[in-house]
Amino acid sequence: MIIRIFTCIVLFYTTSFGQNKQYINRLLQVGAYKVNANYGYYASKGDTIPQGAFTMKSFDADAASADLKQYFLLNGTFQNQMPGKAWRFQFGKFKLDGTQELVNYRLNVKLSGVFHTALVNFREGKTHGKWSHKINRVDKSNIKETLFESSALLENGLAKGIIRMEDTQAILLGRFLKSGFAHDVWEVNFGNAPDRTEQWHFKEGRLEKIVLEKDFQPKTIYLYKDNIPQAQATTVSLDHVYLKILSLQHLSDSTSYTKIGSKIASLIQQNSYCNQKINDIFTGMKSISGKAIPMPLFQVKVARYPLKEAEKAHIANLKADYEKSMEVSKFLLTNTKLNILKHADEEVFFLLSVIQEVDKKYLSVIKKIVEYQAMGVLDFWQRNRMQLQLGLDKKYSPEVLVSLQDSTNTQQKAFTGPNPALLNANEVGYAYLAKIAQYARSCVDSVAQRLNKKLSNQKIQRQLDALEKVIIQKFNQLTRLSDSLGKKLPKRYKSTTKSMRLAVNKEIKLYSTNEDLSTKSAQARGIITCLDNMKSLVSTLALLPKRWDTIQKLYTEQVWNPFTATIMNDQIKERLTDAYHKLLVPSVLTKVKVGLTCAQAKGLRSILDQLYAQMKAFRKQDTSKLERKLRRENDPNTVLELFGISTQIKNLKR
């Protein structure tokens, strides 16, 4: 596929006074797309009745950009306010190749990506005729492979006859009755894998059994083996919701099914995804047609277990508790003040960990109910199956255990919410789930109250929020840098990075416990400066091995040995190099390892940088007098003075 890029801006509004037909270009939200729609309409009694060609198109034509691009095209026809005849959809996600050609005053650009084309047909407002999808992978404007393809025949909105689905691995053929229900054997052809088969056996919409075979070993999984009782039988669409219903009702051995392949389910899932994209777009067109546009019916039957009013009330309550718990949890876990405070306050760290454990232990279960309600599948879940699948056959413990680790070991600390009796209630099903959600919310609220008390003593001005974010960012950068360099540094240097983090942690702890707002801003800036100096010191330490190699080469001369008649390397000014390598650098490293403070970081880095610069300068100078003095001197502080190094760091030790 070649995209021709050119720009043409036309503003128009025409009226055919003889027929009273008008044309409009308006912005419209359809599904995930917000694009301009072009169509004609008649005005009748204050209403607009769309008639004739309908076009929507969205395309980012910036050839200079290498970003992933979206493409959307829709062409169709309205007849008497409803869709009619053929409609064509095209969706694309792609990147431009970058190679451009100018041909006949048009700029041609090749592209690579995935394109989905859908063709649907209508008659008198109902889907009628062929309904198809095709997803191609395109490489440099050439179709490389078809990732997915499906086609079905529709008659007055109902699927009828053969349906075909295909991906890169297999082809599925199935059949619908005139009534629109799946029927007979739906079978997958795996092509080059004759030892593998999969069949779904439908009878008037009811999935009786699944027959699987791999390595010529057959397995039959029975689902709705017998007729579904009339009171429970319900018609649903053959889509992703239907697959979720089968999963919830646990009618099949899902482990065996997944292990062997589950190909039919994945093809149905993909086809459902494609159909849903079209459905979302037509749903958005209701604002144009004024009527709901019916989608095709691919029908199957399942058993339904309607929710009672009391169950609906429990679900509403647990949903409200879940949403409030998640809102509060998110606020606490992302609060910058608390994330600073947890470094110094063990209780804050514990309480934030409790929030995370409450989500894992209680809210993750409630999340499933909320999601399944949004999908509309709770009506199809047998209560006894729900009990087993969610682990409700046993009472939940009200105790939340948190693992806390210090420098020596790991220990567990327990948290119990304010009303643990909720979880011991003599309830089952949705009533008990509502109790779990209620208890989880009480835990979150209790933790929030305790943390808010902590925060009330740490009222920080707005400018501190920005400073604390910088502190967290720079602390994480220092940790990553020191961990990375720690693996590369010689053994004698490795403990220095740990000392730096301890020094910063000490400053953060002092900052966290300081309640004097008048000094906190300067203190936060001091920590930022400290982190910058520590980062520079780490970088300088990382250079020490390379600097020593440079100094050794610099202080090596080649001399002629008349006794061996060879050129030999001779180390010169050894007292200088020994003082640098064996006395001064080790003394600085000792200072870094033992009792390092933020105030010293910049000075220690400066000493190392000055030493290196001075060693390079000494090479070209007459240093005989200095070398004689070094013969009698082993104190690093005195040697620094002899080297001409100015520093406020005192009491360096060997």
Coordinates of N, CA and C in Angstrom, one line a residue, residues 282-487:
F282 N -21.2 1.9 15.1 CA -22.6 2.1 14.8 C -23.4 2.6 16.0
T283 N -22.9 2.2 17.2 CA -23.6 2.8 18.4 C -23.4 4.3 18.4
G284 N -22.2 4.8 18.0 CA -21.9 6.2 18.0 C -22.7 6.9 17.0
M285 N -23.2 6.2 16.0 CA -24.0 6.9 14.9 C -25.4 7.1 15.3
K286 N -25.8 6.7 16.4 CA -27.2 6.9 16.8 C -27.6 8.4 16.9
S287 N -26.6 9.2 17.2 CA -26.8 10.6 17.2 C -27.1 11.2 15.8
I288 N -26.8 10.4 14.8 CA -27.1 10.9 13.4 C -28.4 10.3 12.9
S289 N -28.6 9.0 13.1 CA -29.8 8.4 12.6 C -31.0 8.6 13.5
G290 N -30.7 8.8 14.8 CA -31.8 8.9 15.8 C -32.4 7.6 16.2
K291 N -31.9 6.5 15.6 CA -32.4 5.2 16.0 C -31.2 4.3 16.3
A292 N -31.4 3.3 17.1 CA -30.4 2.2 17.3 C -30.3 1.4 16.1
I293 N -29.0 1.1 15.7 CA -28.7 0.3 14.5 C -28.5 -1.1 14.9
P294 N -29.3 -2.0 14.6 CA -29.2 -3.4 15.1 C -28.0 -4.1 14.5
M295 N -27.3 -4.9 15.3 CA -26.1 -5.6 14.9 C -26.5 -7.1 14.6
P296 N -25.7 -7.8 13.9 CA -26.0 -9.2 13.5 C -26.1 -10.1 14.8
L297 N -26.9 -11.1 14.7 CA -27.1 -12.0 15.8 C -26.5 -13.4 15.4
F298 N -25.4 -13.7 16.1 CA -24.8 -15.0 16.1 C -25.1 -15.7 17.4
Q299 N -26.1 -16.5 17.4 CA -26.8 -16.9 18.6 C -26.4 -18.3 19.1
V300 N -26.3 -18.4 20.5 CA -26.1 -19.6 21.2 C -27.0 -19.6 22.4
K301 N -27.1 -20.7 23.1 CA -27.9 -20.8 24.3 C -27.1 -21.2 25.5
V302 N -27.4 -20.6 26.6 CA -26.7 -20.9 27.9 C -27.7 -20.9 29.0
A303 N -27.3 -21.5 30.1 CA -28.2 -21.5 31.3 C -28.0 -20.2 32.0
R304 N -29.1 -19.6 32.5 CA -29.0 -18.4 33.2 C -29.6 -18.6 34.6
Y305 N -28.9 -17.9 35.6 CA -29.3 -18.0 37.0 C -29.5 -16.6 37.5
P306 N -30.7 -16.0 37.2 CA -30.9 -14.6 37.5 C -30.6 -14.2 38.9
L307 N -30.0 -13.0 39.0 CA -29.8 -12.4 40.3 C -31.1 -12.0 41.0
K308 N -31.1 -12.3 42.3 CA -32.2 -11.8 43.1 C -32.0 -10.4 43.5
E309 N -33.1 -9.7 43.9 CA -33.0 -8.3 44.3 C -32.0 -8.1 45.4
A310 N -32.0 -9.0 46.4 CA -31.1 -8.9 47.5 C -29.6 -9.0 47.0
E311 N -29.4 -9.9 46.1 CA -28.1 -10.1 45.5 C -27.6 -8.9 44.8
K312 N -28.5 -8.3 44.0 CA -28.2 -7.0 43.3 C -27.8 -5.9 44.3
A313 N -28.5 -5.9 45.4 CA -28.2 -4.9 46.4 C -26.8 -5.1 47.0
H314 N -26.5 -6.4 47.3 CA -25.1 -6.7 47.8 C -24.1 -6.3 46.8
I315 N -24.3 -6.6 45.5 CA -23.3 -6.2 44.5 C -23.2 -4.7 44.4
A316 N -24.2 -4.0 44.5 CA -24.1 -2.5 44.5 C -23.3 -2.0 45.6
N317 N -23.5 -2.6 46.8 CA -22.8 -2.2 48.0 C -21.3 -2.6 47.9
L318 N -21.0 -3.8 47.4 CA -19.6 -4.2 47.3 C -18.8 -3.3 46.3
K319 N -19.6 -3.0 45.2 CA -19.0 -2.1 44.2 C -18.6 -0.8 44.7
A320 N -19.5 -0.2 45.5 CA -19.3 1.1 46.1 C -18.1 1.1 47.1
D321 N -18.1 0.0 47.9 CA -17.0 -0.1 48.8 C -15.6 -0.3 48.1
Y322 N -15.7 -1.1 47.0 CA -14.5 -1.4 46.2 C -13.9 -0.1 45.6
E323 N -14.8 0.6 45.0 CA -14.3 1.9 44.3 C -13.8 2.9 45.3
K324 N -14.4 3.0 46.5 CA -13.9 3.9 47.5 C -12.6 3.5 48.0
S325 N -12.5 2.2 48.2 CA -11.2 1.6 48.8 C -10.1 1.9 47.8
M326 N -10.3 1.6 46.5 CA -9.3 1.8 45.5 C -8.9 3.3 45.4
E327 N -9.9 4.2 45.5 CA -9.6 5.6 45.4 C -8.7 6.1 46.5
V328 N -9.0 5.6 47.8 CA -8.2 6.0 48.9 C -6.8 5.3 48.9
S329 N -6.8 4.0 48.5 CA -5.5 3.3 48.4 C -4.6 4.0 47.4
K330 N -5.1 4.4 46.2 CA -4.2 5.0 45.2 C -3.7 6.3 45.7
F331 N -4.5 7.1 46.4 CA -4.0 8.4 47.0 C -2.9 8.2 48.0
L332 N -3.1 7.2 48.9 CA -2.0 6.9 49.9 C -0.7 6.4 49.3
L333 N -0.8 5.5 48.4 CA 0.4 4.9 47.8 C 1.1 5.8 46.9
T334 N 0.5 6.8 46.4 CA 1.2 7.7 45.5 C 1.5 9.1 46.1
N335 N 1.2 9.2 47.4 CA 1.5 10.4 48.1 C 3.0 10.7 48.3
T336 N 3.5 11.8 47.8 CA 4.9 12.0 47.9 C 5.4 12.2 49.4
K337 N 4.6 12.8 50.2 CA 5.0 13.0 51.6 C 5.2 11.7 52.3
L338 N 4.2 10.8 52.1 CA 4.3 9.4 52.7 C 5.4 8.6 52.2
N339 N 5.7 8.8 50.9 CA 6.9 8.0 50.4 C 8.2 8.5 50.8
I340 N 8.3 9.8 51.3 CA 9.5 10.3 51.9 C 9.5 9.8 53.4
L341 N 8.4 9.9 54.0 CA 8.3 9.6 55.4 C 8.6 8.1 55.7
K342 N 8.2 7.2 54.8 CA 8.4 5.8 55.1 C 9.9 5.4 55.2
H343 N 10.8 6.2 54.7 CA 12.2 5.9 54.8 C 12.7 6.1 56.3
A344 N 12.0 6.9 57.0 CA 12.4 7.1 58.4 C 11.4 6.6 59.4
D345 N 10.2 6.4 59.1 CA 9.2 6.0 60.0 C 8.7 4.6 59.7
E346 N 9.0 3.6 60.6 CA 8.7 2.2 60.3 C 7.2 2.0 60.3
E347 N 6.4 2.8 61.1 CA 5.0 2.6 61.1 C 4.4 3.0 59.7
V348 N 4.9 4.1 59.2 CA 4.4 4.5 57.9 C 4.6 3.4 56.8
F349 N 5.9 2.9 56.8 CA 6.2 1.8 55.9 C 5.3 0.6 56.1
F350 N 5.0 0.3 57.3 CA 4.1 -0.8 57.7 C 2.7 -0.6 57.2
L351 N 2.2 0.6 57.4 CA 0.8 0.9 57.0 C 0.6 0.9 55.5
L352 N 1.6 1.5 54.8 CA 1.5 1.5 53.3 C 1.6 0.0 52.8
S353 N 2.4 -0.8 53.5 CA 2.4 -2.2 53.1 C 1.1 -2.9 53.4
V354 N 0.4 -2.5 54.4 CA -0.9 -3.1 54.7 C -1.9 -2.8 53.6
I355 N -1.8 -1.6 53.1 CA -2.7 -1.2 51.9 C -2.5 -2.1 50.8
Q356 N -1.3 -2.4 50.5 CA -0.9 -3.3 49.3 C -1.4 -4.7 49.6
E357 N -1.3 -5.2 50.8 CA -1.7 -6.6 51.2 C -3.3 -6.7 51.2
V358 N -4.0 -5.6 51.6 CA -5.4 -5.6 51.6 C -5.9 -5.7 50.1
D359 N -5.2 -5.1 49.2 CA -5.6 -5.2 47.8 C -5.4 -6.6 47.3
K360 N -4.3 -7.3 47.7 CA -4.0 -8.6 47.2 C -5.0 -9.6 47.8
K361 N -5.3 -9.5 49.1 CA -6.1 -10.5 49.9 C -7.5 -10.4 49.7
Y362 N -8.1 -9.1 49.7 CA -9.5 -8.9 49.6 C -10.0 -8.2 48.3
L363 N -9.4 -7.1 48.0 CA -9.9 -6.3 46.9 C -9.8 -7.0 45.5
S364 N -8.7 -7.8 45.4 CA -8.6 -8.5 44.1 C -9.7 -9.5 43.8
V365 N -10.3 -10.0 44.9 CA -11.5 -10.9 44.7 C -12.7 -10.0 44.3
I366 N -12.9 -8.9 45.0 CA -14.0 -8.0 44.7 C -13.9 -7.5 43.3
K367 N -12.7 -7.2 42.9 CA -12.4 -6.7 41.5 C -13.0 -7.6 40.5
K368 N -12.9 -8.9 40.6 CA -13.5 -9.8 39.7 C -15.0 -9.6 39.6
I369 N -15.7 -9.5 40.7 CA -17.1 -9.3 40.7 C -17.5 -8.0 39.9
V370 N -16.8 -6.9 40.2 CA -17.0 -5.7 39.6 C -16.8 -5.8 38.1
E371 N -15.8 -6.4 37.6 CA -15.5 -6.6 36.2 C -16.6 -7.5 35.6
Y372 N -16.9 -8.6 36.2 CA -17.9 -9.5 35.6 C -19.3 -8.8 35.6
Q373 N -19.6 -7.9 36.5 CA -20.8 -7.2 36.4 C -20.8 -6.2 35.2
A374 N -19.7 -5.6 35.0 CA -19.6 -4.7 33.8 C -19.8 -5.5 32.5
M375 N -19.3 -6.8 32.5 CA -19.5 -7.6 31.3 C -20.9 -8.2 31.2
G376 N -21.7 -8.1 32.3 CA -23.0 -8.6 32.3 C -23.1 -10.1 32.4
V377 N -22.2 -10.8 33.1 CA -22.1 -12.2 33.2 C -22.5 -12.8 34.5
L378 N -22.7 -11.9 35.5 CA -23.0 -12.5 36.9 C -24.3 -13.3 36.9
D379 N -25.2 -13.0 36.0 CA -26.5 -13.7 35.9 C -26.3 -15.2 35.5
F380 N -25.1 -15.5 35.0 CA -24.9 -16.8 34.4 C -23.9 -17.7 35.3
W381 N -23.7 -17.2 36.5 CA -22.7 -17.9 37.4 C -23.5 -18.6 38.5
Q382 N -23.4 -19.9 38.5 CA -24.0 -20.7 39.5 C -23.4 -20.3 40.9
R383 N -24.2 -20.2 41.9 CA -23.7 -19.7 43.2 C -22.7 -20.7 43.8
N384 N -23.0 -22.0 43.6 CA -22.0 -23.0 44.2 C -20.7 -22.9 43.4
R385 N -20.7 -22.7 42.1 CA -19.5 -22.6 41.3 C -18.7 -21.3 41.8
M386 N -19.4 -20.2 42.0 CA -18.8 -19.0 42.5 C -18.1 -19.2 43.8
Q387 N -18.8 -19.9 44.7 CA -18.2 -20.2 46.0 C -16.8 -20.9 45.9
L388 N -16.8 -21.9 45.0 CA -15.5 -22.7 44.9 C -14.5 -21.9 44.1
Q389 N -14.8 -21.2 43.1 CA -13.9 -20.5 42.2 C -13.2 -19.3 42.9
L390 N -14.0 -18.7 43.9 CA -13.5 -17.6 44.6 C -12.9 -17.9 46.0
G391 N -13.0 -19.2 46.3 CA -12.4 -19.7 47.6 C -13.3 -19.3 48.7
L392 N -14.6 -19.1 48.5 CA -15.5 -18.7 49.6 C -16.0 -19.9 50.4
D393 N -15.6 -21.1 50.1 CA -16.0 -22.3 50.8 C -15.4 -22.2 52.2
K394 N -14.4 -21.3 52.5 CA -13.8 -21.1 53.8 C -13.9 -19.6 54.1
K395 N -14.0 -19.4 55.4 CA -14.1 -18.0 55.8 C -12.7 -17.3 55.7
Y396 N -12.7 -16.1 55.2 CA -11.5 -15.3 55.1 C -11.0 -14.9 56.5
S397 N -9.7 -14.9 56.7 CA -9.1 -14.4 57.9 C -9.1 -12.9 57.9
P398 N -9.4 -12.3 59.1 CA -9.3 -10.8 59.1 C -7.9 -10.3 59.4
E399 N -7.0 -11.2 59.5 CA -5.6 -10.8 59.8 C -4.8 -10.5 58.5
V400 N -4.2 -9.4 58.4 CA -3.4 -9.1 57.3 C -1.9 -9.1 57.7
L401 N -1.1 -10.0 57.1 CA 0.3 -10.1 57.5 C 1.2 -9.4 56.5
V402 N 2.1 -8.7 57.1 CA 3.1 -7.9 56.3 C 4.5 -8.3 56.6
S403 N 5.3 -8.6 55.6 CA 6.7 -9.0 55.9 C 7.6 -7.7 55.9
L404 N 8.3 -7.6 57.0 CA 9.2 -6.4 57.2 C 10.6 -6.9 57.3
Q405 N 11.5 -6.3 56.6 CA 12.9 -6.8 56.5 C 13.8 -5.7 57.0
D406 N 14.7 -6.1 58.0 CA 15.7 -5.2 58.4 C 17.1 -5.7 58.0
S407 N 18.1 -5.2 58.5 CA 19.5 -5.5 58.1 C 19.8 -7.0 58.4
T408 N 19.1 -7.6 59.3 CA 19.5 -9.0 59.7 C 18.5 -10.0 59.3
N409 N 17.2 -9.8 59.4 CA 16.3 -10.8 59.1 C 14.9 -10.3 58.6
T410 N 14.0 -11.2 58.4 CA 12.7 -10.8 57.9 C 11.7 -11.3 59.0
Q411 N 10.8 -10.4 59.4 CA 9.7 -10.8 60.3 C 8.4 -10.3 59.8
Q412 N 7.3 -11.0 60.3 CA 6.0 -10.7 59.9 C 5.3 -9.9 61.0
K413 N 4.5 -8.9 60.6 CA 3.7 -8.1 61.5 C 2.3 -8.1 61.1
A414 N 1.4 -8.3 62.0 CA -0.1 -8.5 61.7 C -0.8 -7.2 61.9
F415 N -1.8 -7.0 61.0 CA -2.8 -5.9 61.1 C -4.2 -6.5 61.0
T416 N -5.0 -6.0 61.9 CA -6.4 -6.4 61.9 C -7.3 -5.2 61.9
G417 N -8.3 -5.2 61.0 CA -9.2 -4.1 60.8 C -10.1 -3.8 62.0
P418 N -10.8 -2.7 62.0 CA -11.6 -2.3 63.2 C -12.8 -3.2 63.4
N419 N -13.3 -4.0 62.4 CA -14.5 -4.9 62.7 C -14.2 -6.3 62.1
P420 N -13.4 -7.1 62.7 CA -13.1 -8.4 62.2 C -14.2 -9.3 62.1
A421 N -15.3 -9.1 63.0 CA -16.4 -9.9 63.0 C -17.2 -10.0 61.7
L422 N -16.9 -9.0 60.8 CA -17.6 -9.0 59.5 C -17.3 -10.3 58.7
L423 N -16.0 -10.8 58.8 CA -15.6 -11.9 58.1 C -16.0 -13.2 58.7
N424 N -16.5 -13.2 59.9 CA -17.0 -14.4 60.6 C -18.6 -14.5 60.5
A425 N -19.2 -13.6 59.7 CA -20.6 -13.6 59.5 C -21.1 -14.9 58.9
N426 N -22.3 -15.3 59.3 CA -22.9 -16.5 58.7 C -23.6 -16.2 57.4
E427 N -22.7 -15.8 56.4 CA -23.3 -15.4 55.1 C -22.6 -16.2 54.0
V428 N -23.2 -16.3 52.9 CA -22.6 -17.0 51.7 C -22.8 -16.1 50.5
G429 N -22.2 -16.5 49.4 CA -22.4 -15.9 48.1 C -22.1 -14.4 48.1
Y430 N -23.0 -13.6 47.4 CA -22.8 -12.2 47.3 C -22.9 -11.5 48.6
A431 N -23.7 -12.0 49.6 CA -23.8 -11.4 50.9 C -22.4 -11.4 51.6
Y432 N -21.7 -12.6 51.5 CA -20.4 -12.7 52.1 C -19.4 -11.8 51.4
L433 N -19.4 -11.8 50.0 CA -18.5 -10.9 49.3 C -18.7 -9.5 49.7
A434 N -20.0 -9.1 49.9 CA -20.2 -7.7 50.4 C -19.6 -7.4 51.7
K435 N -19.5 -8.5 52.6 CA -18.9 -8.3 53.9 C -17.4 -8.2 53.7
I436 N -16.8 -8.9 52.8 CA -15.4 -8.8 52.5 C -15.0 -7.4 52.0
A437 N -15.8 -6.9 51.1 CA -15.6 -5.5 50.6 C -15.7 -4.5 51.7
Q438 N -16.7 -4.7 52.6 CA -16.9 -3.8 53.7 C -15.8 -3.8 54.6
Y439 N -15.3 -5.0 54.9 CA -14.1 -5.2 55.8 C -12.9 -4.5 55.2
A440 N -12.7 -4.8 53.9 CA -11.5 -4.2 53.2 C -11.5 -2.7 53.3
R441 N -12.7 -2.1 53.1 CA -12.9 -0.7 53.1 C -12.6 -0.2 54.5
S442 N -13.0 -0.9 55.6 CA -12.8 -0.5 56.9 C -11.3 -0.5 57.2
C443 N -10.6 -1.5 56.7 CA -9.1 -1.6 56.8 C -8.4 -0.4 56.2
V444 N -8.8 -0.1 54.9 CA -8.2 1.1 54.2 C -8.5 2.4 54.9
D445 N -9.8 2.5 55.4 CA -10.1 3.8 56.1 C -9.4 3.9 57.4
S446 N -9.2 2.8 58.1 CA -8.4 2.8 59.4 C -7.0 3.2 59.1
V447 N -6.4 2.6 58.1 CA -5.0 3.0 57.8 C -4.9 4.4 57.4
A448 N -5.9 4.9 56.6 CA -5.9 6.3 56.1 C -5.9 7.3 57.3
Q449 N -6.7 6.9 58.3 CA -6.8 7.8 59.5 C -5.5 7.9 60.2
R450 N -4.8 6.8 60.3 CA -3.5 6.8 61.0 C -2.5 7.5 60.2
L451 N -2.5 7.4 58.9 CA -1.5 8.1 58.1 C -1.8 9.5 58.0
N452 N -3.1 9.9 58.0 CA -3.4 11.3 58.0 C -3.0 12.0 59.3
K453 N -2.9 11.3 60.4 CA -2.4 11.9 61.6 C -0.9 12.1 61.5
K454 N -0.3 11.2 60.8 CA 1.2 11.4 60.5 C 1.4 12.7 59.6
L455 N 0.5 12.8 58.6 CA 0.7 13.9 57.7 C 0.3 15.2 58.3
S456 N -0.6 15.2 59.3 CA -1.0 16.4 60.0 C 0.2 17.1 60.7
N457 N 1.2 16.2 61.1 CA 2.4 16.8 61.8 C 3.5 17.1 60.8
Q458 N 3.2 16.8 59.5 CA 4.2 17.1 58.5 C 3.6 18.0 57.4
K459 N 2.8 19.0 57.8 CA 2.2 19.9 56.8 C 3.3 20.7 56.1
I460 N 3.3 20.5 54.8 CA 4.4 21.0 54.0 C 3.9 22.0 53.0
Q461 N 4.5 23.0 52.7 CA 4.1 24.0 51.7 C 4.2 23.4 50.3
R462 N 3.5 24.0 49.4 CA 3.5 23.5 48.0 C 4.8 23.4 47.4
Q463 N 5.7 24.3 47.7 CA 7.0 24.2 47.1 C 7.8 22.9 47.5
L464 N 7.4 22.4 48.8 CA 8.1 21.2 49.2 C 7.7 20.0 48.4
D465 N 6.5 20.0 47.9 CA 6.0 18.8 47.1 C 7.0 18.6 45.9
A466 N 7.3 19.7 45.2 CA 8.2 19.6 44.1 C 9.6 19.2 44.5
L467 N 10.1 19.8 45.6 CA 11.4 19.4 46.1 C 11.5 17.9 46.5
E468 N 10.4 17.4 47.1 CA 10.4 16.0 47.5 C 10.4 15.1 46.3
K469 N 9.7 15.5 45.3 CA 9.7 14.6 44.1 C 11.2 14.6 43.5
V470 N 11.8 15.7 43.6 CA 13.2 15.7 43.1 C 14.1 14.9 43.9
I471 N 13.9 14.9 45.3 CA 14.7 14.1 46.2 C 14.5 12.6 45.8
I472 N 13.2 12.2 45.7 CA 13.0 10.7 45.3 C 13.6 10.4 44.0
Q473 N 13.5 11.3 43.0 CA 14.1 11.0 41.7 C 15.6 10.8 41.8
K474 N 16.2 11.8 42.5 CA 17.7 11.8 42.6 C 18.2 10.6 43.4
F475 N 17.4 10.3 44.5 CA 17.8 9.1 45.3 C 17.8 7.8 44.5
N476 N 16.7 7.7 43.7 CA 16.6 6.5 42.9 C 17.7 6.4 41.8
Q477 N 18.1 7.6 41.3 CA 19.2 7.7 40.3 C 20.5 7.3 41.0
L478 N 20.7 7.8 42.2 CA 22.0 7.5 42.9 C 22.0 6.0 43.2
T479 N 20.9 5.4 43.6 CA 20.9 3.9 43.9 C 21.2 3.1 42.7
R480 N 20.6 3.5 41.5 CA 20.8 2.7 40.3 C 22.3 2.9 39.9
L481 N 22.8 4.1 40.0 CA 24.2 4.3 39.6 C 25.2 3.6 40.4
S482 N 25.0 3.7 41.8 CA 25.9 3.0 42.7 C 25.8 1.5 42.6
D483 N 24.6 1.0 42.4 CA 24.5 -0.5 42.2 C 25.2 -0.9 40.9
S484 N 25.0 -0.1 39.8 CA 25.6 -0.5 38.6 C 27.2 -0.4 38.6
L485 N 27.7 0.7 39.2 CA 29.1 0.8 39.3 C 29.7 -0.1 40.4
G486 N 28.9 -0.4 41.4 CA 29.4 -1.3 42.4 C 29.9 -2.7 41.9
K487 N 29.2 -3.1 40.8 CA 29.5 -4.4 40.2 C 30.8 -4.3 39.4

